[in-house]
């Protein structure tokens, strides 16, 4: 007789676990209570995750708005080459050698 997957040497009854453990109602109640507690903790984590996700989206939107406003301000400024105080920066050493503007 062939097995469940067509294997000729394995009977259908091989590998079936006979579980003769009888759990009492108290044990089932304890397991059920633990599962309820785990479910409650997971619900709390999901709520915190949703709140953090919402705050992150608000922060990203705020950051995007700030970048757009900053870009608009920068575009309204005259080019740095025309500004008398912008000359004299030592690019190689990241030192500002500009004289103060008066």
Tab-separated table of N, CA and C in Angstrom:
chain	number	residue	atom	x	y	z
A	1	UNK	N	0.843	-1.178	0.000
A	1	UNK	CA	0.000	0.000	0.000
A	1	UNK	C	0.889	1.243	0.000
A	2	UNK	N	0.542	2.236	-0.769
A	2	UNK	CA	1.376	3.430	-0.849
A	2	UNK	C	0.983	4.428	0.229
A	3	UNK	N	1.942	5.278	0.561
A	3	UNK	CA	1.729	6.284	1.599
A	3	UNK	C	0.976	7.489	1.088
A	4	UNK	N	0.841	8.509	1.935
A	4	UNK	CA	0.065	9.692	1.569
A	4	UNK	C	0.653	10.463	0.395
A	5	UNK	N	1.941	10.378	0.170
A	5	UNK	CA	2.583	11.085	-0.944
A	5	UNK	C	2.937	10.138	-2.076
A	6	UNK	N	2.378	8.927	-2.048
A	6	UNK	CA	2.676	7.962	-3.083
A	6	UNK	C	3.909	7.143	-2.807
A	7	UNK	N	4.520	7.301	-1.610
A	7	UNK	CA	5.700	6.505	-1.255
A	7	UNK	C	5.255	5.073	-0.959
A	8	UNK	N	5.855	4.090	-1.616
A	8	UNK	CA	5.373	2.714	-1.491
A	8	UNK	C	5.626	2.082	-0.124
A	9	UNK	N	6.625	2.544	0.624
A	9	UNK	CA	6.984	1.865	1.872
A	9	UNK	C	6.403	2.524	3.118
A	10	UNK	N	5.607	3.535	2.962
A	10	UNK	CA	5.072	4.249	4.120
A	10	UNK	C	3.564	4.051	4.160
A	11	UNK	N	3.104	3.604	5.307
A	11	UNK	CA	1.657	3.435	5.430
A	11	UNK	C	1.016	4.772	5.788
A	12	UNK	N	-0.256	4.848	5.597
A	12	UNK	CA	-0.977	6.090	5.857
A	12	UNK	C	-0.956	6.437	7.343
A	13	UNK	N	-0.895	5.429	8.201
A	13	UNK	CA	-0.943	5.669	9.643
A	13	UNK	C	0.398	6.069	10.230
A	14	UNK	N	1.491	5.908	9.499
A	14	UNK	CA	2.811	6.304	10.009
A	14	UNK	C	2.878	7.823	10.121
A	15	UNK	N	3.471	8.290	11.207
A	15	UNK	CA	3.666	9.711	11.386
A	15	UNK	C	2.485	10.429	12.032
A	16	UNK	N	1.408	9.743	12.273
A	16	UNK	CA	0.271	10.384	12.945
A	16	UNK	C	0.524	10.331	14.435
A	17	UNK	N	0.435	11.448	15.057
A	17	UNK	CA	0.692	11.540	16.491
A	17	UNK	C	-0.623	11.329	17.227
A	18	UNK	N	-0.594	10.359	18.084
A	18	UNK	CA	-1.764	10.120	18.936
A	18	UNK	C	-1.589	10.968	20.175
A	19	UNK	N	-2.390	11.970	20.321
A	19	UNK	CA	-2.288	12.878	21.458
A	19	UNK	C	-3.329	12.480	22.487
A	20	UNK	N	-2.865	11.767	23.489
A	20	UNK	CA	-3.774	11.301	24.526
A	20	UNK	C	-3.809	12.240	25.719
A	21	UNK	N	-3.139	13.411	25.596
A	21	UNK	CA	-3.150	14.355	26.710
A	21	UNK	C	-4.543	14.934	26.859
A	22	UNK	N	-5.047	14.817	28.032
A	22	UNK	CA	-6.348	15.415	28.331
A	22	UNK	C	-6.096	16.641	29.194
A	23	UNK	N	-6.470	17.792	28.662
A	23	UNK	CA	-6.316	19.010	29.428
A	23	UNK	C	-7.597	19.272	30.202
A	24	UNK	N	-7.408	19.739	31.402
A	24	UNK	CA	-8.580	20.059	32.217
A	24	UNK	C	-9.129	21.417	31.805
A	25	UNK	N	-10.322	21.685	32.245
A	25	UNK	CA	-10.938	22.978	31.943
A	25	UNK	C	-10.115	24.121	32.523
A	26	UNK	N	-9.485	23.892	33.671
A	26	UNK	CA	-8.660	24.930	34.300
A	26	UNK	C	-7.440	25.242	33.431
A	27	UNK	N	-6.845	24.203	32.852
A	27	UNK	CA	-5.682	24.425	31.993
A	27	UNK	C	-6.079	25.174	30.723
A	28	UNK	N	-7.198	24.805	30.136
A	28	UNK	CA	-7.689	25.528	28.964
A	28	UNK	C	-7.997	26.981	29.317
A	29	UNK	N	-8.594	27.205	30.482
A	29	UNK	CA	-8.925	28.563	30.919
A	29	UNK	C	-7.647	29.385	31.127
A	30	UNK	N	-6.614	28.742	31.710
A	30	UNK	CA	-5.349	29.451	31.935
A	30	UNK	C	-4.690	29.814	30.605
A	31	UNK	N	-4.682	28.862	29.672
A	31	UNK	CA	-4.103	29.132	28.343
A	31	UNK	C	-4.897	30.218	27.641
A	32	UNK	N	-6.214	30.144	27.719
A	32	UNK	CA	-7.074	31.148	27.095
A	32	UNK	C	-6.826	32.526	27.701
A	33	UNK	N	-6.657	32.562	29.018
A	33	UNK	CA	-6.375	33.840	29.690
A	33	UNK	C	-5.035	34.419	29.227
A	34	UNK	N	-4.017	33.556	29.111
A	34	UNK	CA	-2.709	34.021	28.636
A	34	UNK	C	-2.803	34.538	27.206
A	35	UNK	N	-3.543	33.836	26.373
A	35	UNK	CA	-3.709	34.289	24.989
A	35	UNK	C	-4.454	35.618	24.931
A	36	UNK	N	-5.443	35.790	25.794
A	36	UNK	CA	-6.154	37.072	25.852
A	36	UNK	C	-5.226	38.197	26.283
A	37	UNK	N	-4.358	37.904	27.253
A	37	UNK	CA	-3.409	38.911	27.722
A	37	UNK	C	-2.415	39.270	26.618
A	38	UNK	N	-1.917	38.275	25.922
A	38	UNK	CA	-1.000	38.522	24.798
A	38	UNK	C	-1.701	39.351	23.731
A	39	UNK	N	-2.943	39.004	23.433
A	39	UNK	CA	-3.711	39.750	22.441
A	39	UNK	C	-3.890	41.203	22.872
A	40	UNK	N	-4.136	41.399	24.154
A	40	UNK	CA	-4.293	42.760	24.678
A	40	UNK	C	-2.993	43.558	24.521
A	41	UNK	N	-1.860	42.938	24.846
A	41	UNK	CA	-0.566	43.606	24.681
A	41	UNK	C	-0.300	43.932	23.214
A	42	UNK	N	-0.629	42.990	22.341
A	42	UNK	CA	-0.422	43.231	20.914
A	42	UNK	C	-1.313	44.362	20.404
A	43	UNK	N	-2.546	44.446	20.914
A	43	UNK	CA	-3.423	45.560	20.536
A	43	UNK	C	-2.830	46.892	20.978
A	44	UNK	N	-2.259	46.912	22.189
A	44	UNK	CA	-1.610	48.133	22.677
A	44	UNK	C	-0.422	48.520	21.817
A	45	UNK	N	0.372	47.527	21.442
A	45	UNK	CA	1.518	47.799	20.564
A	45	UNK	C	1.063	48.319	19.210
A	46	UNK	N	-0.013	47.749	18.704
A	46	UNK	CA	-0.529	48.202	17.409
A	46	UNK	C	-1.013	49.646	17.488
A	47	UNK	N	-1.664	50.007	18.601
A	47	UNK	CA	-2.120	51.393	18.773
A	47	UNK	C	-0.931	52.344	18.855
A	48	UNK	N	0.103	51.959	19.611
A	48	UNK	CA	1.303	52.803	19.706
A	48	UNK	C	1.983	52.934	18.352
A	49	UNK	N	2.041	51.843	17.613
A	49	UNK	CA	2.645	51.863	16.287
A	49	UNK	C	1.871	52.799	15.368
A	50	UNK	N	0.548	52.723	15.418
A	50	UNK	CA	-0.275	53.612	14.591
A	50	UNK	C	-0.060	55.070	14.961
A	51	UNK	N	0.031	55.351	16.274
A	51	UNK	CA	0.254	56.726	16.725
A	51	UNK	C	1.622	57.228	16.261
A	52	UNK	N	2.650	56.390	16.404
A	52	UNK	CA	3.992	56.782	15.946
A	52	UNK	C	4.022	56.989	14.443
A	53	UNK	N	3.340	56.130	13.721
A	53	UNK	CA	3.287	56.256	12.270
A	53	UNK	C	2.618	57.570	11.878
A	54	UNK	N	1.545	57.918	12.561
A	54	UNK	CA	0.845	59.172	12.284
A	54	UNK	C	1.747	60.377	12.584
A	55	UNK	N	2.435	60.328	13.721
A	55	UNK	CA	3.345	61.430	14.070
A	55	UNK	C	4.483	61.542	13.069
A	56	UNK	N	4.984	60.388	12.600
A	56	UNK	CA	6.057	60.411	11.613
A	56	UNK	C	5.588	61.074	10.324
A	57	UNK	N	4.374	60.736	9.887
A	57	UNK	CA	3.849	61.351	8.666
A	57	UNK	C	3.659	62.858	8.851
A	58	UNK	N	3.200	63.278	10.034
A	58	UNK	CA	3.068	64.712	10.313
A	58	UNK	C	4.427	65.392	10.268
A	59	UNK	N	5.436	64.760	10.858
A	59	UNK	CA	6.782	65.328	10.862
A	59	UNK	C	7.348	65.411	9.447
A	60	UNK	N	7.142	64.369	8.668
A	60	UNK	CA	7.628	64.394	7.284
A	60	UNK	C	6.947	65.497	6.479
A	61	UNK	N	5.650	65.662	6.670
A	61	UNK	CA	4.925	66.721	5.958
A	61	UNK	C	5.411	68.097	6.408
A	62	UNK	N	5.614	68.257	7.713
A	62	UNK	CA	6.134	69.523	8.236
A	62	UNK	C	7.525	69.810	7.669
A	63	UNK	N	8.361	68.782	7.613
A	63	UNK	CA	9.707	68.930	7.074
A	63	UNK	C	9.651	69.304	5.596
A	64	UNK	N	8.748	68.678	4.856
A	64	UNK	CA	8.603	68.984	3.436
A	64	UNK	C	8.174	70.437	3.248
A	65	UNK	N	7.220	70.883	4.060
A	65	UNK	CA	6.756	72.276	3.976
A	65	UNK	C	7.895	73.244	4.299
A	66	UNK	N	8.673	72.929	5.334
A	66	UNK	CA	9.789	73.798	5.720
A	66	UNK	C	10.819	73.875	4.594
A	67	UNK	N	11.107	72.733	3.948
A	67	UNK	CA	12.054	72.743	2.827
A	67	UNK	C	11.534	73.587	1.676
A	68	UNK	N	10.234	73.473	1.372
A	68	UNK	CA	9.663	74.272	0.284
A	68	UNK	C	9.740	75.762	0.609
A	69	UNK	N	9.433	76.122	1.852
A	69	UNK	CA	9.521	77.533	2.253
A	69	UNK	C	10.961	78.028	2.196
A	70	UNK	N	11.891	77.207	2.663
A	70	UNK	CA	13.299	77.592	2.636
A	70	UNK	C	13.776	77.763	1.197
A	71	UNK	N	13.387	76.835	0.341
A	71	UNK	CA	13.771	76.918	-1.076
A	71	UNK	C	13.211	78.192	-1.703
A	72	UNK	N	11.975	78.533	-1.364
A	72	UNK	CA	11.366	79.748	-1.910
A	72	UNK	C	12.126	80.985	-1.435
A	73	UNK	N	12.557	80.983	-0.169
A	73	UNK	CA	13.317	82.118	0.349
A	73	UNK	C	14.669	82.222	-0.346
A	74	UNK	N	15.319	81.087	-0.546
A	74	UNK	CA	16.636	81.090	-1.183
A	74	UNK	C	16.529	81.576	-2.627
A	75	UNK	N	15.466	81.189	-3.308
A	75	UNK	CA	15.293	81.611	-4.689
A	75	UNK	C	15.036	83.109	-4.797
A	76	UNK	N	14.518	83.722	-3.743
A	76	UNK	CA	14.258	85.157	-3.748
A	76	UNK	C	15.508	85.976	-3.445
A	77	UNK	N	16.575	85.360	-2.911
A	77	UNK	CA	17.807	86.079	-2.580
A	77	UNK	C	18.633	86.309	-3.840
A	78	UNK	N	19.430	87.392	-3.862
A	78	UNK	CA	20.333	87.602	-4.995
A	78	UNK	C	21.424	86.538	-4.971
A	79	UNK	N	22.029	86.245	-6.099
A	79	UNK	CA	23.114	85.252	-6.129
A	79	UNK	C	24.249	85.672	-5.212
A	80	UNK	N	24.943	84.704	-4.608
A	80	UNK	CA	26.001	85.001	-3.646
A	80	UNK	C	27.166	85.743	-4.277
A	81	UNK	N	27.438	85.528	-5.548
A	81	UNK	CA	28.568	86.182	-6.195
A	81	UNK	C	28.380	87.698	-6.234
A	82	UNK	N	27.132	88.158	-6.252
A	82	UNK	CA	26.860	89.584	-6.305
A	82	UNK	C	26.905	90.232	-4.929
A	83	UNK	N	26.827	89.425	-3.894
A	83	UNK	CA	26.777	89.958	-2.535
A	83	UNK	C	28.198	90.244	-2.066
A	84	UNK	N	28.507	91.470	-1.587
A	84	UNK	CA	29.887	91.826	-1.241
A	84	UNK	C	30.449	91.032	-0.074
A	85	UNK	N	29.622	90.493	0.784
A	85	UNK	CA	30.127	89.777	1.961
A	85	UNK	C	30.334	88.294	1.695
A	86	UNK	N	30.028	87.814	0.520
A	86	UNK	CA	30.108	86.382	0.263
A	86	UNK	C	31.468	85.949	-0.242
A	87	UNK	N	32.332	86.894	-0.557
A	87	UNK	CA	33.629	86.536	-1.117
A	87	UNK	C	34.629	86.323	0.008
A	88	UNK	N	35.609	85.461	-0.234
A	88	UNK	CA	36.669	85.249	0.740
A	88	UNK	C	36.524	83.971	1.528
A	89	UNK	N	35.711	83.043	1.100
A	89	UNK	CA	35.588	81.776	1.812
A	89	UNK	C	36.673	80.837	1.345
A	90	UNK	N	37.401	80.255	2.291
A	90	UNK	CA	38.461	79.304	1.976
A	90	UNK	C	37.825	77.920	1.880
A	91	UNK	N	37.494	77.500	0.667
A	91	UNK	CA	36.778	76.248	0.433
A	91	UNK	C	37.633	75.050	0.811
A	92	UNK	N	38.946	75.120	0.572
A	92	UNK	CA	39.812	73.974	0.835
A	92	UNK	C	39.919	73.647	2.321
A	93	UNK	N	39.793	74.637	3.167
A	93	UNK	CA	39.979	74.409	4.602
A	93	UNK	C	38.717	74.683	5.408
A	94	UNK	N	37.608	74.894	4.738
A	94	UNK	CA	36.320	75.153	5.389
A	94	UNK	C	36.410	76.288	6.402
A	95	UNK	N	37.219	77.287	6.087
A	95	UNK	CA	37.345	78.443	6.972
A	95	UNK	C	36.695	79.642	6.306
A	96	UNK	N	36.033	80.437	7.103
A	96	UNK	CA	35.398	81.642	6.612
A	96	UNK	C	36.365	82.796	6.776
A	97	UNK	N	36.869	83.311	5.643
A	97	UNK	CA	37.836	84.411	5.680
A	97	UNK	C	37.195	85.731	5.281
A	98	UNK	N	35.849	85.758	5.298
A	98	UNK	CA	35.157	86.982	4.902
A	98	UNK	C	35.325	88.064	5.962
A	99	UNK	N	35.366	89.261	5.474
A	99	UNK	CA	35.355	90.420	6.367
A	99	UNK	C	33.913	90.696	6.745
A	100	UNK	N	33.664	91.167	7.926
A	100	UNK	CA	32.285	91.478	8.306
A	100	UNK	C	31.709	92.571	7.424
A	101	UNK	N	30.448	92.434	7.073
A	101	UNK	CA	29.778	93.441	6.267
A	101	UNK	C	29.351	94.592	7.151
A	102	UNK	N	29.531	95.766	6.669
A	102	UNK	CA	29.083	96.961	7.413
A	102	UNK	C	27.997	97.675	6.693
